[in-house]
Short mmCIF file of C-alpha atoms and ligand atoms in Angstrom, two decimals:
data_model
loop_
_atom_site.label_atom_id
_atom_site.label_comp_id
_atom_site.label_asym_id
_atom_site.label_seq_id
_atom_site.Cartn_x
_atom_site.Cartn_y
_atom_site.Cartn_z
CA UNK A 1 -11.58 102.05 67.57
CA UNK A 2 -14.16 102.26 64.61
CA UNK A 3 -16.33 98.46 63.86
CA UNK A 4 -20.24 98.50 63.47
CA UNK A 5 -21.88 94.88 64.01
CA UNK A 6 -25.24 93.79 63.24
CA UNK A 7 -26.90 90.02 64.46
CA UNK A 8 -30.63 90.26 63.42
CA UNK A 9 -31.29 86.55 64.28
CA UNK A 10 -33.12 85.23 67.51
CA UNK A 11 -30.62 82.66 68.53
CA UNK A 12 -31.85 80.18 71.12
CA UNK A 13 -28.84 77.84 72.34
CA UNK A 14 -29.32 74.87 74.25
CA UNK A 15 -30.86 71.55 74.52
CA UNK A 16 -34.96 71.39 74.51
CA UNK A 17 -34.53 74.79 72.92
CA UNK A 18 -37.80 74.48 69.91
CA UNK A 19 -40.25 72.51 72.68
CA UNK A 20 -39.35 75.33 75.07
CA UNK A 21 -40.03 77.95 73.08
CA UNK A 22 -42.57 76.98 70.82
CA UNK A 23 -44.55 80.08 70.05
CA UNK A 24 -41.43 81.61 68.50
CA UNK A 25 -41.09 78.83 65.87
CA UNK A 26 -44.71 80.01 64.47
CA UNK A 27 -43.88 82.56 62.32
CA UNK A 28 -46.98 82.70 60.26
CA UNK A 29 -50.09 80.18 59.41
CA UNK A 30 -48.84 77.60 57.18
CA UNK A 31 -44.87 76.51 57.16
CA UNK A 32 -42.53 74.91 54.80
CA UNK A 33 -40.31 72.84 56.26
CA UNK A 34 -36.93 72.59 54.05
CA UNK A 35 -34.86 69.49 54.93
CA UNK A 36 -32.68 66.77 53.04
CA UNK A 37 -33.65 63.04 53.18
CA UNK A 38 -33.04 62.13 56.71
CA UNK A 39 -31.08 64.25 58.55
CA UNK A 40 -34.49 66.19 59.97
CA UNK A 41 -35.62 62.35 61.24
CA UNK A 42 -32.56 60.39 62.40
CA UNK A 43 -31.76 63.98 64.47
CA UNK A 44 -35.56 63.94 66.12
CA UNK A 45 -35.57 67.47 65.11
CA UNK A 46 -38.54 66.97 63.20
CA UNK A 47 -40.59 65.25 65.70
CA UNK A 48 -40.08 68.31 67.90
CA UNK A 49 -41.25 70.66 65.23
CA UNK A 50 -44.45 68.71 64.30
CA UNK A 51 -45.47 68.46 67.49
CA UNK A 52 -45.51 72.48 68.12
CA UNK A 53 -46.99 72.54 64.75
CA UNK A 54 -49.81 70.24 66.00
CA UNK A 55 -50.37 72.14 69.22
CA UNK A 56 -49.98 75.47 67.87
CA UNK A 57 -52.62 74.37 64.87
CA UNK A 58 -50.10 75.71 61.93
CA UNK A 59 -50.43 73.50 58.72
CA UNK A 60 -47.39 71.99 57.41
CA UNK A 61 -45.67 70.62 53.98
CA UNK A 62 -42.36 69.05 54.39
CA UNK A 63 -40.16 69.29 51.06
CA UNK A 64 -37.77 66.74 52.11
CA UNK A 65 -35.99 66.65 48.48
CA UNK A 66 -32.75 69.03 49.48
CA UNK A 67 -29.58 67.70 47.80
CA UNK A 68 -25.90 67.89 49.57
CA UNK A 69 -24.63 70.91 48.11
CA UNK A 70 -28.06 72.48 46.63
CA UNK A 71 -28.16 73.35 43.26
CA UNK A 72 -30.14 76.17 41.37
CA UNK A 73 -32.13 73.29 39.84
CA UNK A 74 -33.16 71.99 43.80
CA UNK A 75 -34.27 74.96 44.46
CA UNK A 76 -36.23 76.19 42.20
CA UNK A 77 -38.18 72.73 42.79
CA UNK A 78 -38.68 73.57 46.71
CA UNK A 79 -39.87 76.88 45.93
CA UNK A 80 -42.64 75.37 43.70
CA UNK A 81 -43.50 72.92 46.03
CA UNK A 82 -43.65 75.92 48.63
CA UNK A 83 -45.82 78.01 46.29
CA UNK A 84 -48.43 75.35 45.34
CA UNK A 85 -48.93 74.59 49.16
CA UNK A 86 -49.53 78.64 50.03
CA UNK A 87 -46.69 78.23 52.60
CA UNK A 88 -46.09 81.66 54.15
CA UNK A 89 -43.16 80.79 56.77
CA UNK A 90 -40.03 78.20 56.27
CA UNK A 91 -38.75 76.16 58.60
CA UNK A 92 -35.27 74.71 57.76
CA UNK A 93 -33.72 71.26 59.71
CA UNK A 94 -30.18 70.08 58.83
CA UNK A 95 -26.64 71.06 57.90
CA UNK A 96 -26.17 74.00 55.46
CA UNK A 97 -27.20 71.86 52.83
CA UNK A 98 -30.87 72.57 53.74
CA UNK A 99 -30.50 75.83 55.75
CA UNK A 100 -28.43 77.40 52.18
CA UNK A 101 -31.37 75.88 50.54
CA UNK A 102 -34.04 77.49 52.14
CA UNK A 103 -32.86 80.81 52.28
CA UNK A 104 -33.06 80.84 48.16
CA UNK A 105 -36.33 79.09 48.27
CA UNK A 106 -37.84 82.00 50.91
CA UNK A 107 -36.11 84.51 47.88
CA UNK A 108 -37.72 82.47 45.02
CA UNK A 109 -41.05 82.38 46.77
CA UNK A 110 -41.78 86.24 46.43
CA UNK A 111 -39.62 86.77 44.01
CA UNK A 112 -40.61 85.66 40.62
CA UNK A 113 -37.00 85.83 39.04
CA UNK A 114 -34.99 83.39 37.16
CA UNK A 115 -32.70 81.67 39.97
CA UNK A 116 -29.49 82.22 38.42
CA UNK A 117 -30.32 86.04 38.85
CA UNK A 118 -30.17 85.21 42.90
CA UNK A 119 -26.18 84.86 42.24
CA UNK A 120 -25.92 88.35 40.82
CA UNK A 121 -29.03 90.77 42.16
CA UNK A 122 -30.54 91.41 45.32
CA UNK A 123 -33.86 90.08 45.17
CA UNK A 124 -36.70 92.88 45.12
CA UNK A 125 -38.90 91.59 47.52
CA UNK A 126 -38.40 90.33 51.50
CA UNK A 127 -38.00 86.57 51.73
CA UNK A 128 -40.35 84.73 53.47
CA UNK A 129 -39.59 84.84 57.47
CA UNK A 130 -37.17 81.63 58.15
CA UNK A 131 -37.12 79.58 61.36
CA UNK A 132 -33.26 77.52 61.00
CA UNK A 133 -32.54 74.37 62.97
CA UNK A 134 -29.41 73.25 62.69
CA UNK A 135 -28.26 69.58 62.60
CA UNK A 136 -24.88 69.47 61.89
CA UNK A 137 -22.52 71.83 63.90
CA UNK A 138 -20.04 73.42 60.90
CA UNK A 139 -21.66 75.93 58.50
CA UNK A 140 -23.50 77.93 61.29
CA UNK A 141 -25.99 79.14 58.68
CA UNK A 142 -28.56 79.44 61.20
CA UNK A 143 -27.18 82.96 61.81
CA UNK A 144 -25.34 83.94 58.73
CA UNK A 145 -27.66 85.56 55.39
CA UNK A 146 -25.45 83.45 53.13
CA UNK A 147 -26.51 80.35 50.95
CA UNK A 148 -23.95 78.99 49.31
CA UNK A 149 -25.58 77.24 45.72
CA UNK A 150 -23.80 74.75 43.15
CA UNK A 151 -24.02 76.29 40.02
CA UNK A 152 -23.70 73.96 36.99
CA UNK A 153 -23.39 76.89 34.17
CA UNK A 154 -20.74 78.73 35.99
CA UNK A 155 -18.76 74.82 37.02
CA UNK A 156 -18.87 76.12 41.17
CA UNK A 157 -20.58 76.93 43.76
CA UNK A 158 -21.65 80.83 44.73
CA UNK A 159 -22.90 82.81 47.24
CA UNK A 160 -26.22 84.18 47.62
CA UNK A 161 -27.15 86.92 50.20
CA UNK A 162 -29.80 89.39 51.38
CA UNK A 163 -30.44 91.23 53.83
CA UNK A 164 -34.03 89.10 54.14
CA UNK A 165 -31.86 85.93 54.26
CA UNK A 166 -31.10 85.77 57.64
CA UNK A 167 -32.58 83.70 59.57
CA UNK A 168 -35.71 85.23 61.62
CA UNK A 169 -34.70 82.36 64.50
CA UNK A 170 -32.49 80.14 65.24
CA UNK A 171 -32.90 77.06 67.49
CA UNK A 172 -29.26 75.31 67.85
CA UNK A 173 -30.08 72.41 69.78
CA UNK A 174 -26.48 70.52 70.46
CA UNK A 175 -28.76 67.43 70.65
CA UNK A 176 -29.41 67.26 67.21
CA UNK A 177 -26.16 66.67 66.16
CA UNK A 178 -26.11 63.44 68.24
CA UNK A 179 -26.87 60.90 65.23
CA UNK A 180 -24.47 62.51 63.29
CA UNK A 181 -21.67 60.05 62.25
CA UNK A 182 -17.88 60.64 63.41
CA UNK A 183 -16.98 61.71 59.29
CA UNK A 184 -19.34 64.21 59.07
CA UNK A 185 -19.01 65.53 62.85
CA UNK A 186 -15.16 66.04 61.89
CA UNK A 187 -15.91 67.23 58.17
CA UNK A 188 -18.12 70.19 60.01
CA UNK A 189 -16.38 70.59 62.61
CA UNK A 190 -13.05 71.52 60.42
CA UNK A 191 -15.29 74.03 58.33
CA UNK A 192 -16.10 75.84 61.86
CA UNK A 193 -12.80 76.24 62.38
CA UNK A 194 -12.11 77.63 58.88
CA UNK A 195 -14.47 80.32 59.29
CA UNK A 196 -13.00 81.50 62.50
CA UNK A 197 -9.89 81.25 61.54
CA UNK A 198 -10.36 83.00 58.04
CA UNK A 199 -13.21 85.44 59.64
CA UNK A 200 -10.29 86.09 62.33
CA UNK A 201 -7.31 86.65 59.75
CA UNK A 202 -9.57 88.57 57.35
CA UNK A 203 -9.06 91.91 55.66
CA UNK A 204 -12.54 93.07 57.27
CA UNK A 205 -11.76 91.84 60.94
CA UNK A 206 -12.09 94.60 63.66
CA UNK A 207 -11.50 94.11 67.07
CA UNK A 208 -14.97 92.55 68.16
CA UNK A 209 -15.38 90.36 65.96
CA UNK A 210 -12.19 88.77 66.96
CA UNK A 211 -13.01 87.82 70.26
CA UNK A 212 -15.85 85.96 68.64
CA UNK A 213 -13.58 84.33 66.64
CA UNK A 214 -11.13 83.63 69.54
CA UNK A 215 -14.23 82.42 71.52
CA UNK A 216 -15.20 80.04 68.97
CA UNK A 217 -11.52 78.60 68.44
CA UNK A 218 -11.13 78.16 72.02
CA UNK A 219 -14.59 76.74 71.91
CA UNK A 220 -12.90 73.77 68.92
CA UNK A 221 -9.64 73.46 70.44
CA UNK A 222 -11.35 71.78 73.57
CA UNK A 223 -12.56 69.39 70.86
CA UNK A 224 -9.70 68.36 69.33
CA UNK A 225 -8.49 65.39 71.46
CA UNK A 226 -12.28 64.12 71.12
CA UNK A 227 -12.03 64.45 67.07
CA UNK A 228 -9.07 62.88 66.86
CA UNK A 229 -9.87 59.80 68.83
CA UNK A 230 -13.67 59.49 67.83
CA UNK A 231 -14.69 59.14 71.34
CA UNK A 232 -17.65 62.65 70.99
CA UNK A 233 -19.21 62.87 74.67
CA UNK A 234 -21.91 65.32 74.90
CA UNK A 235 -20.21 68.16 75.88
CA UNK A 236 -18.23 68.13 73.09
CA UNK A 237 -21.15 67.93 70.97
CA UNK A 238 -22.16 71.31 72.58
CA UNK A 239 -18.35 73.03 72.42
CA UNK A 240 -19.09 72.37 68.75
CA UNK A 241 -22.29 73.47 68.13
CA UNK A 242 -20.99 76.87 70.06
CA UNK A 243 -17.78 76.97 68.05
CA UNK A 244 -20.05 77.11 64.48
CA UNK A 245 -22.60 79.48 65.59
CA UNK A 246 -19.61 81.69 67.06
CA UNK A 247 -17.95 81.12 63.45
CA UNK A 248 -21.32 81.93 61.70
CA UNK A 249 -21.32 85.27 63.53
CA UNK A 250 -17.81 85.71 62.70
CA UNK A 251 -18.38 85.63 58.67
CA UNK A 252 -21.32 87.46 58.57
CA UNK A 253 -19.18 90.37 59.52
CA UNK A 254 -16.30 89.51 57.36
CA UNK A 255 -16.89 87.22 54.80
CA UNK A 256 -14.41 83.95 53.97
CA UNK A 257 -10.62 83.79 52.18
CA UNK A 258 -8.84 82.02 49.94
CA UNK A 259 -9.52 78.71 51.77
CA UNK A 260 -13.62 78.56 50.87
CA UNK A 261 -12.64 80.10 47.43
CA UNK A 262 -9.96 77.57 46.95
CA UNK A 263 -11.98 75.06 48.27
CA UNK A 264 -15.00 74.85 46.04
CA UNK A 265 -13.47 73.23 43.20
CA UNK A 266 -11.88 70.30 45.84
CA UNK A 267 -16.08 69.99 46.29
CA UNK A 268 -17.83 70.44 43.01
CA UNK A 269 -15.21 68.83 40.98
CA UNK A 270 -13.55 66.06 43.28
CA UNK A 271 -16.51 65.52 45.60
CA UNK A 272 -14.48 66.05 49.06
CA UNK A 273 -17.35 67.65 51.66
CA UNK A 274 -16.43 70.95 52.01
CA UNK A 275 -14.96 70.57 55.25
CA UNK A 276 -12.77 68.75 54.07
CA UNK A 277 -12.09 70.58 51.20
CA UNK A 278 -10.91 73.30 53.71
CA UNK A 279 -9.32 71.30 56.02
CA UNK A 280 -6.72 70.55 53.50
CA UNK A 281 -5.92 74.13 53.04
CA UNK A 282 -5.53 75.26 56.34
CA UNK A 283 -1.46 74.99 57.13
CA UNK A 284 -0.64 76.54 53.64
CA UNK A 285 -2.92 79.32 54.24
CA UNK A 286 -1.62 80.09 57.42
CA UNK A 287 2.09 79.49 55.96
CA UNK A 288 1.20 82.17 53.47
CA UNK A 289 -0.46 84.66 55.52
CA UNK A 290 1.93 84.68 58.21
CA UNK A 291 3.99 87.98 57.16
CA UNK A 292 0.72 89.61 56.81
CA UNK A 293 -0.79 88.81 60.20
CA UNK A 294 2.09 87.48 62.14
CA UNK A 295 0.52 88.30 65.68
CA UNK A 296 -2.60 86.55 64.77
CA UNK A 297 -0.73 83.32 63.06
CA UNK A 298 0.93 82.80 66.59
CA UNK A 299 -2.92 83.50 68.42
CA UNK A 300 -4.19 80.78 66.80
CA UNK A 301 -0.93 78.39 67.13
CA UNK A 302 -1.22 78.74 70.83
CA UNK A 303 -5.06 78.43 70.80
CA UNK A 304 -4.23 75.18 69.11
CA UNK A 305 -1.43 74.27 71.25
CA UNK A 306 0.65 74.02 68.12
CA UNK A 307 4.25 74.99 67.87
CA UNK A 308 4.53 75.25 63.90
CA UNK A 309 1.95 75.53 61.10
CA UNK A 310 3.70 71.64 60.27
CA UNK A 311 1.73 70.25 63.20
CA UNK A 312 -1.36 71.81 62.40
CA UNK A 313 -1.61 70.98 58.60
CA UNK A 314 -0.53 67.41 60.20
CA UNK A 315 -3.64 67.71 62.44
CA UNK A 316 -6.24 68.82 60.10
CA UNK A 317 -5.08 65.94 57.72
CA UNK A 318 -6.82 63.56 60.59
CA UNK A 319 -8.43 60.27 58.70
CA UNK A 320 -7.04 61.19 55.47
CA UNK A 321 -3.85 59.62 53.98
CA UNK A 322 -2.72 61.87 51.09
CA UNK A 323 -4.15 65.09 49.35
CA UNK A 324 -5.85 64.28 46.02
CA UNK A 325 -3.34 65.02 43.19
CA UNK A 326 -4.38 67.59 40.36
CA UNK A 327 -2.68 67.67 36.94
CA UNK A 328 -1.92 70.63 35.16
CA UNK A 329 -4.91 71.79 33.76
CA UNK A 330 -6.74 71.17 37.17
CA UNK A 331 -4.53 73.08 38.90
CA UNK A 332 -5.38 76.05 36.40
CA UNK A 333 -8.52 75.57 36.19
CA UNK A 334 -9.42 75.91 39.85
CA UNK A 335 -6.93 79.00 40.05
CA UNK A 336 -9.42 80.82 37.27
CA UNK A 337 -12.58 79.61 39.38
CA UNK A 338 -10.95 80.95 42.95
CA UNK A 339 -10.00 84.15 41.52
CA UNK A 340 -13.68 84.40 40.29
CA UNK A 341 -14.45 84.10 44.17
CA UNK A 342 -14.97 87.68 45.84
CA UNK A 343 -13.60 86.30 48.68
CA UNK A 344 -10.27 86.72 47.98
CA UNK A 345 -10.73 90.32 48.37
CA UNK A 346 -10.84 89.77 51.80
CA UNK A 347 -7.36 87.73 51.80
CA UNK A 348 -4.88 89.15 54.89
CA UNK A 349 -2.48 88.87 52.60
CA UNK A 350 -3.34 90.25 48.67
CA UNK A 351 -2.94 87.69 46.67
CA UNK A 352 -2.55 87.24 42.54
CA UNK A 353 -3.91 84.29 40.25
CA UNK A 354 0.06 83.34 40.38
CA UNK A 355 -0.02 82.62 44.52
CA UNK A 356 -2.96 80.49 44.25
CA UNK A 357 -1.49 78.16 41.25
CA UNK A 358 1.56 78.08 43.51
CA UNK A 359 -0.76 77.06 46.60
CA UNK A 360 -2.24 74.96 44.29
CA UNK A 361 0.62 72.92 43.10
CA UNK A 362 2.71 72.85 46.36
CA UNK A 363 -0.64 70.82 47.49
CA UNK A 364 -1.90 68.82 45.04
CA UNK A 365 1.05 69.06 42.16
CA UNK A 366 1.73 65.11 43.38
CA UNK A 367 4.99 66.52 44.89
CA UNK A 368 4.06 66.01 48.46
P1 NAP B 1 -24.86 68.99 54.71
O1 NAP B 1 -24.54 68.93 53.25
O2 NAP B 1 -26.00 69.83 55.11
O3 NAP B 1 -25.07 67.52 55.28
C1 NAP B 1 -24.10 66.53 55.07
C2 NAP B 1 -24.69 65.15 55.37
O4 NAP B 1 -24.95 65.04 56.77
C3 NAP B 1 -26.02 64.90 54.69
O5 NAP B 1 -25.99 63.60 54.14
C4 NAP B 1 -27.04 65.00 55.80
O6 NAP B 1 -28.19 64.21 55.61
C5 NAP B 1 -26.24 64.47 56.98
N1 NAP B 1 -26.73 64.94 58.28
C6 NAP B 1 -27.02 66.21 58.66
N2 NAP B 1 -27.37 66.25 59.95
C7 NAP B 1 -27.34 64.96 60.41
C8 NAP B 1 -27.60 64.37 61.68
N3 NAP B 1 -27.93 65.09 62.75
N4 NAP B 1 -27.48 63.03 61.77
C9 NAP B 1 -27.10 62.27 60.70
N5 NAP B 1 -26.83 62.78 59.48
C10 NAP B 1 -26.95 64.12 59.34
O7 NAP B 1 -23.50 69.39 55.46
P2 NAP B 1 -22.95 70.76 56.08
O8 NAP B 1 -21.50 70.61 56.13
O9 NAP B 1 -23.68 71.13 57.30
O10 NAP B 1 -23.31 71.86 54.97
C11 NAP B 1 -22.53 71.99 53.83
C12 NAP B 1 -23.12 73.04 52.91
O11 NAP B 1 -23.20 74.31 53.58
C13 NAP B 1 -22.27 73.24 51.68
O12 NAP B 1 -23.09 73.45 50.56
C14 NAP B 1 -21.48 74.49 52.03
O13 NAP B 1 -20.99 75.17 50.89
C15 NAP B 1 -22.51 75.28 52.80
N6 NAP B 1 -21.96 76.32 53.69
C16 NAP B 1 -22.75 77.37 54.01
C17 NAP B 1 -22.30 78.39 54.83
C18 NAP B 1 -23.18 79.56 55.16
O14 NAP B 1 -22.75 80.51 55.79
N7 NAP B 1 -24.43 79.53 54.75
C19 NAP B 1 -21.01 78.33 55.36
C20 NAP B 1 -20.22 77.24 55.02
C21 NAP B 1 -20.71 76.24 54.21
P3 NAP B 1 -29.47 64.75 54.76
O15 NAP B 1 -29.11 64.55 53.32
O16 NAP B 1 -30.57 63.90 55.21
O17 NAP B 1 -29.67 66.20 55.07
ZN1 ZN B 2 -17.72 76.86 55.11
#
């Protein structure tokens, strides 16, 4: 057995968990706090934060200006905001919206580098220390280095990692995700799932990273019931939050598939949330890897308590009526952009510009 793992962040899980541990959320003398334009509020995370802020005397500028789905553009703006203020710490509230964001604002802020570069260099200097509070429970970006940025010039969205980008701390608070609105609570909770599932499946998987990944599909499939009916008690609001910080820890080691790489173009170009924009994917990517993990394609049908992949594309289709439908020179298109993805590398199964057209147009060629 041969596997090396590495989790640098301070993950605290529970409810209460920044008031009860304030002194770790001061990571320096004057903070940033990274957010989007309510989620930080409505979730009372930002309350909680203040108030240590107040009582441990730390100065504080909220840039509250983070876009679903941060571009370049977005960030550059919150690491000028950041810079003007002298902020030497970052504290990020919500979904991986704002977490993605302020990882490439604590690059830009000691880096001075053109922010397009952050797609294809490793930035020279550390980024500034980040403190990552979760809001929604799906990306699980509080303990991953990744921050994934829309890129106009390039028509997609790309990945962005150092080994300064992860997350100094992590507070995942299940309670924050209580305002969060049945749409979005499924939309996340589908792309947890994708990232155990893919993280599990993966080229790069070794042994212990797939009893995270088991862990954290358990962890959604005692969900289920509660996502398809709407009715989200507290405890499953905390199964979830532990499924996407057990999928978080699960990609760090291996990376995403075809299903994020296929997915992006579902986002940038026909605006589905990127959960969604996975959840689609899910039963064809299964269908297709099955001869190259067949073992692991009946794990997860019994974690799911599925007998065929039929049910389970059925089941991630929840609240949705049809796929979109792509013509032609969609369908190519988003093959060229997916291929441009490094995460197909990682596919269990190897796969050719030619399977992903064919995924493409079995899905969305209007056929189905
Ligand atoms: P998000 O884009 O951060 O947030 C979606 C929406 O939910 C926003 O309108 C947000 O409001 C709202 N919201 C967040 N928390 C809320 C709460 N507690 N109550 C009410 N509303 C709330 O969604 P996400 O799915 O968490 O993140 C998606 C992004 O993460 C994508 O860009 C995706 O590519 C990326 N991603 C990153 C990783 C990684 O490893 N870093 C992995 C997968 C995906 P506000 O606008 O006010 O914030
Ligand atoms: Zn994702």
């Amino acid at each position: 057995m041969e596997f090396g793992f590495h989790m640098p962040v301070d993950l605290i899980f529970g409810t209460g968990a920044v008031s009860n541990n304030a002194k770790k959320l001061v990571l320096g003398s004057k903070a940033l706090i990274v957010t989007g334009r309510n989620s930080a509020r409505i979730s009372g995370a930002l309350d909680d934060v203040v108030s240590v802020l107040t009582s441990e005397n730390i100065d504080y500028y909220v840039f509250d200006g983070v876009m679903n789905n941060p571009t370049l553009e977005n960030v550059s703006k919150g690491a000028s905001f950041g810079r003007e203020n002298g902020a030497d710490f970052i504290i990020a509230i919500g979904g991986g919206s704002p977490m993605d964001a302020a990882k490439a604002i604590a690059a830009l802020m000691t880096n001075d580098m053109n922010p397009i570069d952050l797609i294809s260099t490793v930035p020279k200097n550390q980024s500034l220390p980040i403190a990552a509070i979760p809001t929604t429970s799906g990306t699980g970006s509080e303990v991953t280095p990744y921050s994934i940025l829309t890129v106009h010039s390039m028509n997609t969205k790309k990945n962005f990692y150092s080994p300064s980008s992860f997350p100094r701390v992590a507070f995942a608070d299940p309670a924050y995700t209580y305002s969060l609105p049945y749409e979005i609570t499924l939309d996340t909770a589908f792309d947890a799932f994708s990232h155990l599932l893919e993280s599990y499946l993966s080229k790069r998987s070794n042994y212990f990273n797939d009893v995270i990944a088991i862990e954290g599909m358990k962890a959604f499939a005692e969900c289920m019931d509660a996502l398809n009916t709407g009715e989200i008690t507290e405890k499953t609001r905390e199964s979830l939050m532990y499924s996407s910080c057990l999928g978080g820890v699960a990609i760090t080691h291996t990376g995403t598939t075809i299903i994020h790489a296929m997915g992006y173009s579902l986002t940038y170009f026909k605006g589905y949330s990127h959960g969604r924009a996975n959840a689609m994917l899910i039963g064809s990517y299964l269908d297709f890897n099955r001869t190259a993990q067949p073992e692991k394609v009946e794990k997860v049908l019994s974690i799911l308590g599925f007998e065929s992949i039929d049910e389970v594309d059925k089941y991630f289709m929840v609240g949705m009526d049809k796929r979109p439908v792509l013509d032609d020179g969609e369908i190519d298109k988003f093959t060229g952009l997916a291929m441009g993805q490094g995460s197909v590398m990682q596919n269990p199964r190897t796969v050719k510009a030619d399977d992903i057209n064919k995924l493409y147009r079995e899905l969305f060629g209007g056929k189905g």
